[in-house]
mmCIF file with all atom_site columns, C-alpha atoms in Angstrom:
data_model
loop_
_atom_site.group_PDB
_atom_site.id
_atom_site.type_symbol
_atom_site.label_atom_id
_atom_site.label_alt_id
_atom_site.label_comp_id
_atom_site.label_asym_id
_atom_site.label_entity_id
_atom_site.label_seq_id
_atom_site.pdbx_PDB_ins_code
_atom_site.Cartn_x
_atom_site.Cartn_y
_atom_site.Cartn_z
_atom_site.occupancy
_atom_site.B_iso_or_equiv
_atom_site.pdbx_formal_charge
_atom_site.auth_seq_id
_atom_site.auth_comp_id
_atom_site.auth_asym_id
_atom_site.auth_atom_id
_atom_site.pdbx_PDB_model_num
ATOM 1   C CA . UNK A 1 1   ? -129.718 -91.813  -48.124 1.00 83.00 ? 1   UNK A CA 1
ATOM 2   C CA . UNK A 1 2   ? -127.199 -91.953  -50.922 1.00 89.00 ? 2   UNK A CA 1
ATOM 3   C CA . UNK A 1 3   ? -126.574 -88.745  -53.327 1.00 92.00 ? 3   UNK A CA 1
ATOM 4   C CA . UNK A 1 4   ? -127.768 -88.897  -57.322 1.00 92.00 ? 4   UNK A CA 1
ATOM 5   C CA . UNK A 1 5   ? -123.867 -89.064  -58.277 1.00 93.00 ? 5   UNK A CA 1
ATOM 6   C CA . UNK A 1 6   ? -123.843 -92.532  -55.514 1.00 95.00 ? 6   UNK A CA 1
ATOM 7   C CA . UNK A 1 7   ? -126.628 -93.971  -57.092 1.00 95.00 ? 7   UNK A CA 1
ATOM 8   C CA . UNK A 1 8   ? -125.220 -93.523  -60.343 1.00 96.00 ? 8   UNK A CA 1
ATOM 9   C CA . UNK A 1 9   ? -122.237 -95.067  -59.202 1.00 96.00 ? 9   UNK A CA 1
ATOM 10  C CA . UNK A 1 10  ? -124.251 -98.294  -57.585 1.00 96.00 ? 10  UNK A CA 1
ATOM 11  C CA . UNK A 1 11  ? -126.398 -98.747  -60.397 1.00 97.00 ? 11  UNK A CA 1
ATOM 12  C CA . UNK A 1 12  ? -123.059 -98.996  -62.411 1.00 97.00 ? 12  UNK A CA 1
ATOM 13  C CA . UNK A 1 13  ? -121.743 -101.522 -60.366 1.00 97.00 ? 13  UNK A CA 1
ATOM 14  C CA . UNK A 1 14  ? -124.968 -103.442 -59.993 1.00 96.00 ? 14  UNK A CA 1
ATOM 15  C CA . UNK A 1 15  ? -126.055 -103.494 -63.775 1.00 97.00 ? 15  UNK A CA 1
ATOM 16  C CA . UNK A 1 16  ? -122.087 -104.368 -64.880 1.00 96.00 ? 16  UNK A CA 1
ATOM 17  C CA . UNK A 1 17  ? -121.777 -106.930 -63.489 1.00 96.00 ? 17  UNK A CA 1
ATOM 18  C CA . UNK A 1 18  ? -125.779 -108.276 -63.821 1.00 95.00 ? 18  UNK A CA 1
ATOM 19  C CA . UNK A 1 19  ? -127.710 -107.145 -67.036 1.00 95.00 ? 19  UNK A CA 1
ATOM 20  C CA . UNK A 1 20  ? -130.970 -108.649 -65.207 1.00 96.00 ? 20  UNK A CA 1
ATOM 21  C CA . UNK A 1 21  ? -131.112 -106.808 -62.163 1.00 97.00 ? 21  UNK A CA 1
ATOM 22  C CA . UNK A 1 22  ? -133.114 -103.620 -62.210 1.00 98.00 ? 22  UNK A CA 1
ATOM 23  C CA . UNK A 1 23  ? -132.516 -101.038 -59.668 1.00 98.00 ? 23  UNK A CA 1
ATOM 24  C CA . UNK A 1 24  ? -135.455 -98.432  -59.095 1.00 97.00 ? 24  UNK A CA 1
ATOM 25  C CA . UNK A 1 25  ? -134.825 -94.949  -57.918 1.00 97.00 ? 25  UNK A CA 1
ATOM 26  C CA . UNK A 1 26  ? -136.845 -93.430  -55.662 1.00 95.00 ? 26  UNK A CA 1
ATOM 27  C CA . UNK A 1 27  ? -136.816 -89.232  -55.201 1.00 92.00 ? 27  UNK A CA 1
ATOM 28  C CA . UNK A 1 28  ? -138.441 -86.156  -55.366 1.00 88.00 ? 28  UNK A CA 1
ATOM 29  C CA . UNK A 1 29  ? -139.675 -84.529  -58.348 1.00 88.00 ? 29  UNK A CA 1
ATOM 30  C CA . UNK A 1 30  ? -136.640 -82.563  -60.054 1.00 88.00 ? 30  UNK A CA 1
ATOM 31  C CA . UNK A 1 31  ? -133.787 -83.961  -58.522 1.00 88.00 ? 31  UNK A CA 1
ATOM 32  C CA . UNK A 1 32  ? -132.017 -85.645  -61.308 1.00 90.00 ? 32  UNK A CA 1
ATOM 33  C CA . UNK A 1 33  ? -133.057 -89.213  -61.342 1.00 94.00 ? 33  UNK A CA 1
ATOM 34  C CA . UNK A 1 34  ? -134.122 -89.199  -65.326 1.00 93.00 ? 34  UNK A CA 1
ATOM 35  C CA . UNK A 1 35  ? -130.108 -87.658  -66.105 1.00 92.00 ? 35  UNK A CA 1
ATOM 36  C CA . UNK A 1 36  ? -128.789 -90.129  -63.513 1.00 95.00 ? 36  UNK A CA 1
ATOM 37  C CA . UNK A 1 37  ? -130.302 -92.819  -65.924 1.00 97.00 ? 37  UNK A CA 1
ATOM 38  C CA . UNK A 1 38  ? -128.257 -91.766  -68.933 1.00 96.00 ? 38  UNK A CA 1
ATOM 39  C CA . UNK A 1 39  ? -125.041 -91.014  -66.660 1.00 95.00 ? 39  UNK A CA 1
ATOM 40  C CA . UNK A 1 40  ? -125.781 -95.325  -66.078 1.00 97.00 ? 40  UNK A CA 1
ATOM 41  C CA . UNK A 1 41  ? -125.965 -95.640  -69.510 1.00 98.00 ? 41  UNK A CA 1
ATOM 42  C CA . UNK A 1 42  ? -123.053 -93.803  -70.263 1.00 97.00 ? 42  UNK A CA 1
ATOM 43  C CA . UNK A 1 43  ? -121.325 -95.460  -67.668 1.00 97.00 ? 43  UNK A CA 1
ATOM 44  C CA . UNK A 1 44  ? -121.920 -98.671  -68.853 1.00 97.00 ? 44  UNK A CA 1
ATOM 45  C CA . UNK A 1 45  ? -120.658 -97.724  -72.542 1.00 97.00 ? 45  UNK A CA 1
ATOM 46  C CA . UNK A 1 46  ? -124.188 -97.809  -74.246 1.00 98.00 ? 46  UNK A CA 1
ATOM 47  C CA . UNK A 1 47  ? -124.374 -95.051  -76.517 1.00 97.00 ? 47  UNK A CA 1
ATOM 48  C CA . UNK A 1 48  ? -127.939 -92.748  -76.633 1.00 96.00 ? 48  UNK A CA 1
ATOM 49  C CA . UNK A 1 49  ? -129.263 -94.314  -79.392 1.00 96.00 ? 49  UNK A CA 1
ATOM 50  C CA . UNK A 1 50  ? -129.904 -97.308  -77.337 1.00 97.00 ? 50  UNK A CA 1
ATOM 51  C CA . UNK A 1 51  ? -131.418 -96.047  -74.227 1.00 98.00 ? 51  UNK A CA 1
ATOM 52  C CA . UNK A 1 52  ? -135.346 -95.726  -74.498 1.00 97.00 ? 52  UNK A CA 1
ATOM 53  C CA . UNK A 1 53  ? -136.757 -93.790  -72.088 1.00 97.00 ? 53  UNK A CA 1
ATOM 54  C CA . UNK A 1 54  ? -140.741 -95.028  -71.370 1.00 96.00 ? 54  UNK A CA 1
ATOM 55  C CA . UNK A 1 55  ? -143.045 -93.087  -69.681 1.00 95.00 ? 55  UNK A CA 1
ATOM 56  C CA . UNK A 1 56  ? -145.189 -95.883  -69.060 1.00 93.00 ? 56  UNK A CA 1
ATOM 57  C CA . UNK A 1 57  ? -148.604 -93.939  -68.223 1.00 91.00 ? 57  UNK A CA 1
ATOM 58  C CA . UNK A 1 58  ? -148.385 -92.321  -71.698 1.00 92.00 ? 58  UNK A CA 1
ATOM 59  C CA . UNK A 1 59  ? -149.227 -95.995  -72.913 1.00 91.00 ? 59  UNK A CA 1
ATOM 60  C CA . UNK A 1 60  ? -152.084 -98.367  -72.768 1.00 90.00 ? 60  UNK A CA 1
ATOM 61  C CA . UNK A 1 61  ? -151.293 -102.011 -72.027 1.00 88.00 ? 61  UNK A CA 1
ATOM 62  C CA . UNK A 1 62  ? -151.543 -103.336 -75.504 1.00 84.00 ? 62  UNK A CA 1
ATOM 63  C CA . UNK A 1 63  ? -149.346 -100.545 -76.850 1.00 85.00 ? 63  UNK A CA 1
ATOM 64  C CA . UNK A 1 64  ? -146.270 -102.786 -74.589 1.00 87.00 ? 64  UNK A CA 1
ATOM 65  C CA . UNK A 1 65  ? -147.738 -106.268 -75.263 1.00 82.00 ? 65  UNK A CA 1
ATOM 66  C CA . UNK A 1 66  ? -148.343 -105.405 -79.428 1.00 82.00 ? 66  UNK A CA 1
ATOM 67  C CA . UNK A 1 67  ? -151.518 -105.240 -81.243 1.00 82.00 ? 67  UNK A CA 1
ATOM 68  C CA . UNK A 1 68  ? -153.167 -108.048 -82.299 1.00 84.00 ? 68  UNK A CA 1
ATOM 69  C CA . UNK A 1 69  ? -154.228 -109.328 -85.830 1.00 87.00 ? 69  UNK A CA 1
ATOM 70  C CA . UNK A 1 70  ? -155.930 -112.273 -87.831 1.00 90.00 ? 70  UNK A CA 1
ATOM 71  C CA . UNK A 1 71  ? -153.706 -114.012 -89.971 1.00 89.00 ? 71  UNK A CA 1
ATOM 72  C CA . UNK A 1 72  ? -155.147 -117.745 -91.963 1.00 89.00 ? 72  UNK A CA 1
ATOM 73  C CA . UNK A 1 73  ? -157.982 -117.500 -88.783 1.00 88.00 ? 73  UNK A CA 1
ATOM 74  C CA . UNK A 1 74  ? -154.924 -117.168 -85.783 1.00 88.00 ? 74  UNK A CA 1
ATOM 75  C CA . UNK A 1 75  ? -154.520 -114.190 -83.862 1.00 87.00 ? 75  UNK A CA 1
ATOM 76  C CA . UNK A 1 76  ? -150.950 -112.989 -83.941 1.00 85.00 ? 76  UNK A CA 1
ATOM 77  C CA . UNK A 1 77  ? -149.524 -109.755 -81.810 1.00 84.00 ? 77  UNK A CA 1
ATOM 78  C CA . UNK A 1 78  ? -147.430 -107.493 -84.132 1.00 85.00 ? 78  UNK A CA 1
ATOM 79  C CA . UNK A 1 79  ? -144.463 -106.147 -82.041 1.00 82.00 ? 79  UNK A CA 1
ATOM 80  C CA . UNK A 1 80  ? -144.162 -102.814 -80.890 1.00 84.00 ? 80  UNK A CA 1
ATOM 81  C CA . UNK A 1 81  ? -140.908 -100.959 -83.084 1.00 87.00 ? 81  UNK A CA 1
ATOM 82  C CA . UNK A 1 82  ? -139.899 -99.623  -79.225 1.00 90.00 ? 82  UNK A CA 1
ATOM 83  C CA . UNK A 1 83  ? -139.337 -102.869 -78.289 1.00 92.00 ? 83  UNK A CA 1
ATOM 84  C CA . UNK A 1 84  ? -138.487 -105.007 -81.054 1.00 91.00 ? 84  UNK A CA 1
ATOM 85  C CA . UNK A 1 85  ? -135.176 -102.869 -81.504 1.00 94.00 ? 85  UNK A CA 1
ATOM 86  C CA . UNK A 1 86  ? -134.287 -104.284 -78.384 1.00 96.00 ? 86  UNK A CA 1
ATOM 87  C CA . UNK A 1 87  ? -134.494 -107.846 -79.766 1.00 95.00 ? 87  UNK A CA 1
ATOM 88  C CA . UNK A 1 88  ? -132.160 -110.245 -79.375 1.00 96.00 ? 88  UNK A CA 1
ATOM 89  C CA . UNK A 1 89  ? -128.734 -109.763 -81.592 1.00 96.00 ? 89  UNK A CA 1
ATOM 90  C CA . UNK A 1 90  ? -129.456 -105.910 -81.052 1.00 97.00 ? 90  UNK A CA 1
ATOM 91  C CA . UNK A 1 91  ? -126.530 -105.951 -78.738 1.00 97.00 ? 91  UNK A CA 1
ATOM 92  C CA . UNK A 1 92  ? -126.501 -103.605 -75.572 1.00 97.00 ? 92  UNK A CA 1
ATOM 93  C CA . UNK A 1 93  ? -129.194 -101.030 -74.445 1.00 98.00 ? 93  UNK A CA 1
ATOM 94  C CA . UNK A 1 94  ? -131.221 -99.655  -71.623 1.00 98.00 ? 94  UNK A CA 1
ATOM 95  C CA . UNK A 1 95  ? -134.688 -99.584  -71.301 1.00 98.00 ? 95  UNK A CA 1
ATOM 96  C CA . UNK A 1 96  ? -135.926 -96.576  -68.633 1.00 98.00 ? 96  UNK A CA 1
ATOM 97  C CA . UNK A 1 97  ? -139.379 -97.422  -67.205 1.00 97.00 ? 97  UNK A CA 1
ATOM 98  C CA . UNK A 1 98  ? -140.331 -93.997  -66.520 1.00 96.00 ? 98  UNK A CA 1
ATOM 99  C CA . UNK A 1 99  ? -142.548 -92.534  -63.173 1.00 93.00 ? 99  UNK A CA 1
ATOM 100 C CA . UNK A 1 100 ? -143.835 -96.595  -62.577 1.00 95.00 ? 100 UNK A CA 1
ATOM 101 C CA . UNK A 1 101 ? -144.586 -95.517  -59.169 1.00 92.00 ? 101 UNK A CA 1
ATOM 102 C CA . UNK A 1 102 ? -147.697 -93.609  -60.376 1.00 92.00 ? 102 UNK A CA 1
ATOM 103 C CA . UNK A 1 103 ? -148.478 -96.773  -63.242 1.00 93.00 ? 103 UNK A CA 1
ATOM 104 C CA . UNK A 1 104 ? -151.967 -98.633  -62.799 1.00 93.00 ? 104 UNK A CA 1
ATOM 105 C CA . UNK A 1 105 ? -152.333 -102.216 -61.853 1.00 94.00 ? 105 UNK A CA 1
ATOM 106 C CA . UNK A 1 106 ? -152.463 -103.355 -65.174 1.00 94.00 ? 106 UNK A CA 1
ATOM 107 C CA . UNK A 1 107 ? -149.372 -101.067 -66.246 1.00 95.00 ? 107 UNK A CA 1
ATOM 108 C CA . UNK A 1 108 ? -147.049 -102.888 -63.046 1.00 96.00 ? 108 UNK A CA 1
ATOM 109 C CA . UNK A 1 109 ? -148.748 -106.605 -63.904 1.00 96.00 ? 109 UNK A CA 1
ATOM 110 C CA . UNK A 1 110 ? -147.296 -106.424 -67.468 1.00 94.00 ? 110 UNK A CA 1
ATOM 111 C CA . UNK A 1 111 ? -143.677 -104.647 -66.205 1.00 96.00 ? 111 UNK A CA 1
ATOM 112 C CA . UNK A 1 112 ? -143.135 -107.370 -63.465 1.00 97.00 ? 112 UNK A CA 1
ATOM 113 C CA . UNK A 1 113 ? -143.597 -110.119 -66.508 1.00 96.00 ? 113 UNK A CA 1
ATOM 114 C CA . UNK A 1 114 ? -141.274 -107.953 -68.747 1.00 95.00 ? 114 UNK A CA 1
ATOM 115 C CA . UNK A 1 115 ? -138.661 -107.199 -66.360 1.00 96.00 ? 115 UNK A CA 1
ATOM 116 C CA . UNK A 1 116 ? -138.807 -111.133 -65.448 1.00 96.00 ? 116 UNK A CA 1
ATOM 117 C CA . UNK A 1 117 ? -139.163 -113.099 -68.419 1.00 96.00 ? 117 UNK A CA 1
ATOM 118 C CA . UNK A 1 118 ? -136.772 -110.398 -70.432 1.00 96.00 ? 118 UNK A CA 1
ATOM 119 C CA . UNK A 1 119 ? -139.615 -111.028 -73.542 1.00 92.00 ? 119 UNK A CA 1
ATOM 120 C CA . UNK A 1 120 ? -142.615 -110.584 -75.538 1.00 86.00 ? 120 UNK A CA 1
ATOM 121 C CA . UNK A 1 121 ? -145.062 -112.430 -77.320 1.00 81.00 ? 121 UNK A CA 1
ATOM 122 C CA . UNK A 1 122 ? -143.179 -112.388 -80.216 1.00 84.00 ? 122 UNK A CA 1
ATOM 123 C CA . UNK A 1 123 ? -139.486 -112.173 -79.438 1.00 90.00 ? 123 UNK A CA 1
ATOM 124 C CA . UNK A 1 124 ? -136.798 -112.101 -76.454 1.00 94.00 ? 124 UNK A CA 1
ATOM 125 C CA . UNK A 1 125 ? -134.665 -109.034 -75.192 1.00 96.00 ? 125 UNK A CA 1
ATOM 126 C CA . UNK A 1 126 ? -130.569 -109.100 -76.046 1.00 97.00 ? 126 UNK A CA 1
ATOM 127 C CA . UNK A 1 127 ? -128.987 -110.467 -72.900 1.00 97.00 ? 127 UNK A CA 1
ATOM 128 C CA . UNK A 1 128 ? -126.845 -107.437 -72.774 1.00 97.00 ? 128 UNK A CA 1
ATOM 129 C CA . UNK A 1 129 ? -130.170 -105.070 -72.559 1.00 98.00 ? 129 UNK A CA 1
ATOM 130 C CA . UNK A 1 130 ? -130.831 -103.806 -68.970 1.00 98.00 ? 130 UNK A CA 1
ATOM 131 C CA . UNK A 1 131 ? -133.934 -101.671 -67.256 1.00 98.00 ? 131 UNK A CA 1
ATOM 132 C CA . UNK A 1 132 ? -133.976 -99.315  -64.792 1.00 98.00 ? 132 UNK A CA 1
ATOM 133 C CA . UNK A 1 133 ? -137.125 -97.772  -63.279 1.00 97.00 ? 133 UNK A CA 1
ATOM 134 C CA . UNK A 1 134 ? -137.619 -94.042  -61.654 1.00 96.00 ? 134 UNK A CA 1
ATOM 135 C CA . UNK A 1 135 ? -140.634 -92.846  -59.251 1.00 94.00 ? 135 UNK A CA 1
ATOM 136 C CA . UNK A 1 136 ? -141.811 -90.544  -56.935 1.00 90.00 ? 136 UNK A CA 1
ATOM 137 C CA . UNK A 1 137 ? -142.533 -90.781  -53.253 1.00 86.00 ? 137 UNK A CA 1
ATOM 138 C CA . UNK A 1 138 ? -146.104 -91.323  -51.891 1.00 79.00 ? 138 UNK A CA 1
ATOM 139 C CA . UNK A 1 139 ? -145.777 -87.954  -50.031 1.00 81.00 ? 139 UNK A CA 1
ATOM 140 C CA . UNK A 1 140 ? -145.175 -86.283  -53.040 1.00 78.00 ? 140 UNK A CA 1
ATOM 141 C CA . UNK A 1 141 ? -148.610 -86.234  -54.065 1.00 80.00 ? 141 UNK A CA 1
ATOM 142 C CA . UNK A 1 142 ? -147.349 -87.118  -57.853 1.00 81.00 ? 142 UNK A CA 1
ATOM 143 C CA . UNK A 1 143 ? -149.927 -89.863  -58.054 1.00 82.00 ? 143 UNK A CA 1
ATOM 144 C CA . UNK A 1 144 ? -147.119 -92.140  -56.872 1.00 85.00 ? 144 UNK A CA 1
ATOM 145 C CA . UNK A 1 145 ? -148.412 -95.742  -55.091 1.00 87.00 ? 145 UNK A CA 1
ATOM 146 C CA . UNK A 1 146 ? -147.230 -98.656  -53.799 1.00 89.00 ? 146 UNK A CA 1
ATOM 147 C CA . UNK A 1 147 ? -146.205 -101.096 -56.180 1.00 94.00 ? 147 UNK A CA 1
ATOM 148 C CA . UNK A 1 148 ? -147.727 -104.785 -56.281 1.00 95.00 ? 148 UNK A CA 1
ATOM 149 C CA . UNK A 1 149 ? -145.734 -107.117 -53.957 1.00 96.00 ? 149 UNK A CA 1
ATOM 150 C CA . UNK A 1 150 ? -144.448 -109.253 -56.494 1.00 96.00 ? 150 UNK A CA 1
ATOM 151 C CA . UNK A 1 151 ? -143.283 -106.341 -58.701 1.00 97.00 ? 151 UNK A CA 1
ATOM 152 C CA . UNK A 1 152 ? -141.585 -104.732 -55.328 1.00 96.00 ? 152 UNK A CA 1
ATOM 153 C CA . UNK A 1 153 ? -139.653 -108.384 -55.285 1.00 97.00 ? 153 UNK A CA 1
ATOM 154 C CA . UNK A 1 154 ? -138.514 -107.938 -58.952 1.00 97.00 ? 154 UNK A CA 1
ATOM 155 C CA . UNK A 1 155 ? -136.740 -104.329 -57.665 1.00 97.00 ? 155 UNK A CA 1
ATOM 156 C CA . UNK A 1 156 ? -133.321 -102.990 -56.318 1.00 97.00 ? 156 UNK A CA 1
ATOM 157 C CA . UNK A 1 157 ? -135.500 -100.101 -54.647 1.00 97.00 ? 157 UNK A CA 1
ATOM 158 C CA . UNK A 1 158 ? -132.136 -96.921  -54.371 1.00 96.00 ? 158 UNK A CA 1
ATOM 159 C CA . UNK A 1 159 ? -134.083 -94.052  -52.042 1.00 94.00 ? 159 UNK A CA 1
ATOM 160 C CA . UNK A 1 160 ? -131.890 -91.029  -53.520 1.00 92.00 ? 160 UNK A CA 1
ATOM 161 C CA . UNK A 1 161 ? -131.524 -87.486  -52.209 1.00 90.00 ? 161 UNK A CA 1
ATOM 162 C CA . UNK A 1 162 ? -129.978 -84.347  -53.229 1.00 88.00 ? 162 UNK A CA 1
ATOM 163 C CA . UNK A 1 163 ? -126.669 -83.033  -52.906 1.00 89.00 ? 163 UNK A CA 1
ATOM 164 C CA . UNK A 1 164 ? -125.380 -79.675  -53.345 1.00 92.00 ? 164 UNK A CA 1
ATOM 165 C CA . UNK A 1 165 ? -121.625 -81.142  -54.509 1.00 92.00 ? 165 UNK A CA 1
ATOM 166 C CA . UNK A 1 166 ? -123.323 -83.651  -57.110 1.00 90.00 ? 166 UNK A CA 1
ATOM 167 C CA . UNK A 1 167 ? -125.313 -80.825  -58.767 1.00 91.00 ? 167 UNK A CA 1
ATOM 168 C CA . UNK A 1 168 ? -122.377 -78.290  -58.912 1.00 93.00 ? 168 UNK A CA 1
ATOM 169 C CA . UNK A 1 169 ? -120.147 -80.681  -60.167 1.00 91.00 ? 169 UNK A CA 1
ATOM 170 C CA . UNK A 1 170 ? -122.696 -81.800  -62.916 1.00 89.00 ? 170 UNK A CA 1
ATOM 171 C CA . UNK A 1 171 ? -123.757 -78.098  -63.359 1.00 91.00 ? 171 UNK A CA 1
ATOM 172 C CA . UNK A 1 172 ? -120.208 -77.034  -64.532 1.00 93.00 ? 172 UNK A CA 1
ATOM 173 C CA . UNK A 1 173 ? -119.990 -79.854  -66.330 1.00 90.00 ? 173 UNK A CA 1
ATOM 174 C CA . UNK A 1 174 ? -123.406 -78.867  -68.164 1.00 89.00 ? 174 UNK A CA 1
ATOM 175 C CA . UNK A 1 175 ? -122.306 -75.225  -69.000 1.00 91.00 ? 175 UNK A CA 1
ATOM 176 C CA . UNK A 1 176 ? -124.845 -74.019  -66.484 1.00 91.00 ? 176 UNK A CA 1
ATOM 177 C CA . UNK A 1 177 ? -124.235 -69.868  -65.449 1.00 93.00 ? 177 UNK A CA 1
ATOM 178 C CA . UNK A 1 178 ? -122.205 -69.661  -62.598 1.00 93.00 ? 178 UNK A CA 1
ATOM 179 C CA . UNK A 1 179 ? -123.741 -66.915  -61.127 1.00 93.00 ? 179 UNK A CA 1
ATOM 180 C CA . UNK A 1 180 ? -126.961 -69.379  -60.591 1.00 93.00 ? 180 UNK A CA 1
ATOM 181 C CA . UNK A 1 181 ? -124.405 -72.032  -59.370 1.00 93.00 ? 181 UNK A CA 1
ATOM 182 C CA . UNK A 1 182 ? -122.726 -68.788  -57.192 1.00 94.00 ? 182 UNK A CA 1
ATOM 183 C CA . UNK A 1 183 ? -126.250 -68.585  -55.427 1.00 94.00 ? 183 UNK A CA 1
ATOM 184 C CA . UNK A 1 184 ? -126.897 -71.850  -54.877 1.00 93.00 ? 184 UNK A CA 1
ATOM 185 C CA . UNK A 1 185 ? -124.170 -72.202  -53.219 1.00 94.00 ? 185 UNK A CA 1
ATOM 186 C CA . UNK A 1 186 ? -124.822 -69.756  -50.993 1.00 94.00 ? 186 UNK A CA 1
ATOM 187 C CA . UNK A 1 187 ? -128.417 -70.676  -50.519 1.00 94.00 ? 187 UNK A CA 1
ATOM 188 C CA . UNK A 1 188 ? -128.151 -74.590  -50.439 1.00 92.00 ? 188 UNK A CA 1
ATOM 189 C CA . UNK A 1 189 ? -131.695 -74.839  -48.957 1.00 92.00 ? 189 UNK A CA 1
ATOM 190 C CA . UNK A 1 190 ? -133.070 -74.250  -52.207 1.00 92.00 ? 190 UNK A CA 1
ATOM 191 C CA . UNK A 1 191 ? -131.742 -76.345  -54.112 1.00 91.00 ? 191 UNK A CA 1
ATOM 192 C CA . UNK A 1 192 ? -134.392 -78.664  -53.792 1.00 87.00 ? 192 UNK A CA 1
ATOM 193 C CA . UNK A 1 193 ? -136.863 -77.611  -51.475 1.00 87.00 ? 193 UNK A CA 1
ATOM 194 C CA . UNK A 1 194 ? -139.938 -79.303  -52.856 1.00 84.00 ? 194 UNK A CA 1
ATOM 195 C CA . UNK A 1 195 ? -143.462 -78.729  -51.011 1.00 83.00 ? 195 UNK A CA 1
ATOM 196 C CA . UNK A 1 196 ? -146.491 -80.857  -51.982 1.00 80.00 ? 196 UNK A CA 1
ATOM 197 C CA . UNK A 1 197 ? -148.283 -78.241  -50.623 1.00 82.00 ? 197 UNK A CA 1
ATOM 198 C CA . UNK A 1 198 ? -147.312 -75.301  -52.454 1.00 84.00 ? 198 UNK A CA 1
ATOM 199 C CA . UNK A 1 199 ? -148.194 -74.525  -56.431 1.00 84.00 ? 199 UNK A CA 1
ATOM 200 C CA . UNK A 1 200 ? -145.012 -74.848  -57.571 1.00 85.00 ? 200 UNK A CA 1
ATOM 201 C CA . UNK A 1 201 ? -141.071 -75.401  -55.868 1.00 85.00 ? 201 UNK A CA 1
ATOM 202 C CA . UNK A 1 202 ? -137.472 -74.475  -56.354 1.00 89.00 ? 202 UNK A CA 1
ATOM 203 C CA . UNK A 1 203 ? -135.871 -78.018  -57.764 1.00 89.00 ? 203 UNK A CA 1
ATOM 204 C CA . UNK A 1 204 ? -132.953 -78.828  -59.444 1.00 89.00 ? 204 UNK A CA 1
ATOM 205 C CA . UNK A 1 205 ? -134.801 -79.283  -63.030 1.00 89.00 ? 205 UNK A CA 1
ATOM 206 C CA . UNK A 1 206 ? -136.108 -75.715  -62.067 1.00 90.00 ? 206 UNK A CA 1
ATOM 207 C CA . UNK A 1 207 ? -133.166 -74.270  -61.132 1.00 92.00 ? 207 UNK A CA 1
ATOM 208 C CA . UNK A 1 208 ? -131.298 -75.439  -64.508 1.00 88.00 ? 208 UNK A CA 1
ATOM 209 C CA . UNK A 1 209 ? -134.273 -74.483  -66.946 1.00 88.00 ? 209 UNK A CA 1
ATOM 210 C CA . UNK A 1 210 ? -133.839 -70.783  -65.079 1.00 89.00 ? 210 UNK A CA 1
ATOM 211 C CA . UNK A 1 211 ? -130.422 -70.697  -65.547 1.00 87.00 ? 211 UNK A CA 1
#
């Protein structure tokens, strides 16, 4: 399986050169894929104050599809602010769909329209905005699922794994202590040793809030 710093590089490439695809990483808990997303976004020259990050299960349904009102005896659906400052003639920006892997039926019905038609009730997306999804694994025990078939179709699915190097690297870069990089590096097993079966487990997010 390819590193967080080679699925950073993939997305890159993928999303450059097609604004519609959306790639999905798939990982652990703590490994890095929610950074990886704004090393994309960085990589792809949009600045952070036009990447949204969504954690979709925070959300109902109608929070994504706007809430509706009577107006002269019509019902119209008021846009959600997220969204609408993605409009089109926003320019460039990424939309994160945050842990869909553990979304409801409902939640994945509504993202494999959005991701598809690139629009809302109201209004269309910028052609130059992308998405990108994250998610756990099944045997994580996150409350991760399969996704609906015709979702799963809509997907680059990127299976991602640690890597010692990557985190270093990204670690120095990040003004983490070097004596917690020192002892990582000379216990590289713990790095990210997550256990669904245990209360709690050394990951890299743990690791760097210690440190």
């Amino acid at each position: 399986m390819p590193s967080i710093n080679q699925c950073v590089d993939v997305c890159s490439r993928i999303m450059r050169k097609s604004p519609k695809a959306v790639p999905m990483l798939h990982g652990a808990p703590g490994m890095g894929k929610s950074d990886a997303c704004h090393q994309i976004a960085e990589n792809l020259g949009i600045p952070a104050e036009r990447v949204l990050v969504v954690h979709i299960n925070n959300h109902d349904v109608v929070d994504f599809t706007g809430v509706p009102s009577v107006v002269d005896g019509h019902t119209v659906f008021n846009p959600t602010k997220m969204f609408s400052d993605f409009r089109e003639g926003t320019g460039p920006g990424l939309i994160v769909l945050e842990e869909l892997a553990q979304s409801s039926m409902q939640h994945q019905t509504w993202v494999a329209g959005f991701v598809l038609e690139r629009k809302t009730t109201t209004f269309k997306l910028d052609p130059e905005v992308r998405f990108i999804a994250t998610g756990n694994r099944a045997q994580d025990r996150s409350g991760a699922k399969p996704l609906l078939a015709h979702l799963n179709d809509r997907l680059y699915h990127i299976d991602a794994e640690s890597s010692m190097d990557d985190w270093t690297g990204w670690a120095m870069e990040n003004g983490i202590d070097a004596l917690g990089i020192a002892f990582l590096r000379l216990r590289p097993q713990l790095l990210n040793d997550f256990d669904a079966n245990r209360r709690s487990s050394p990951t890299q997010r743990s690791w760097t809030k210690l440190f």
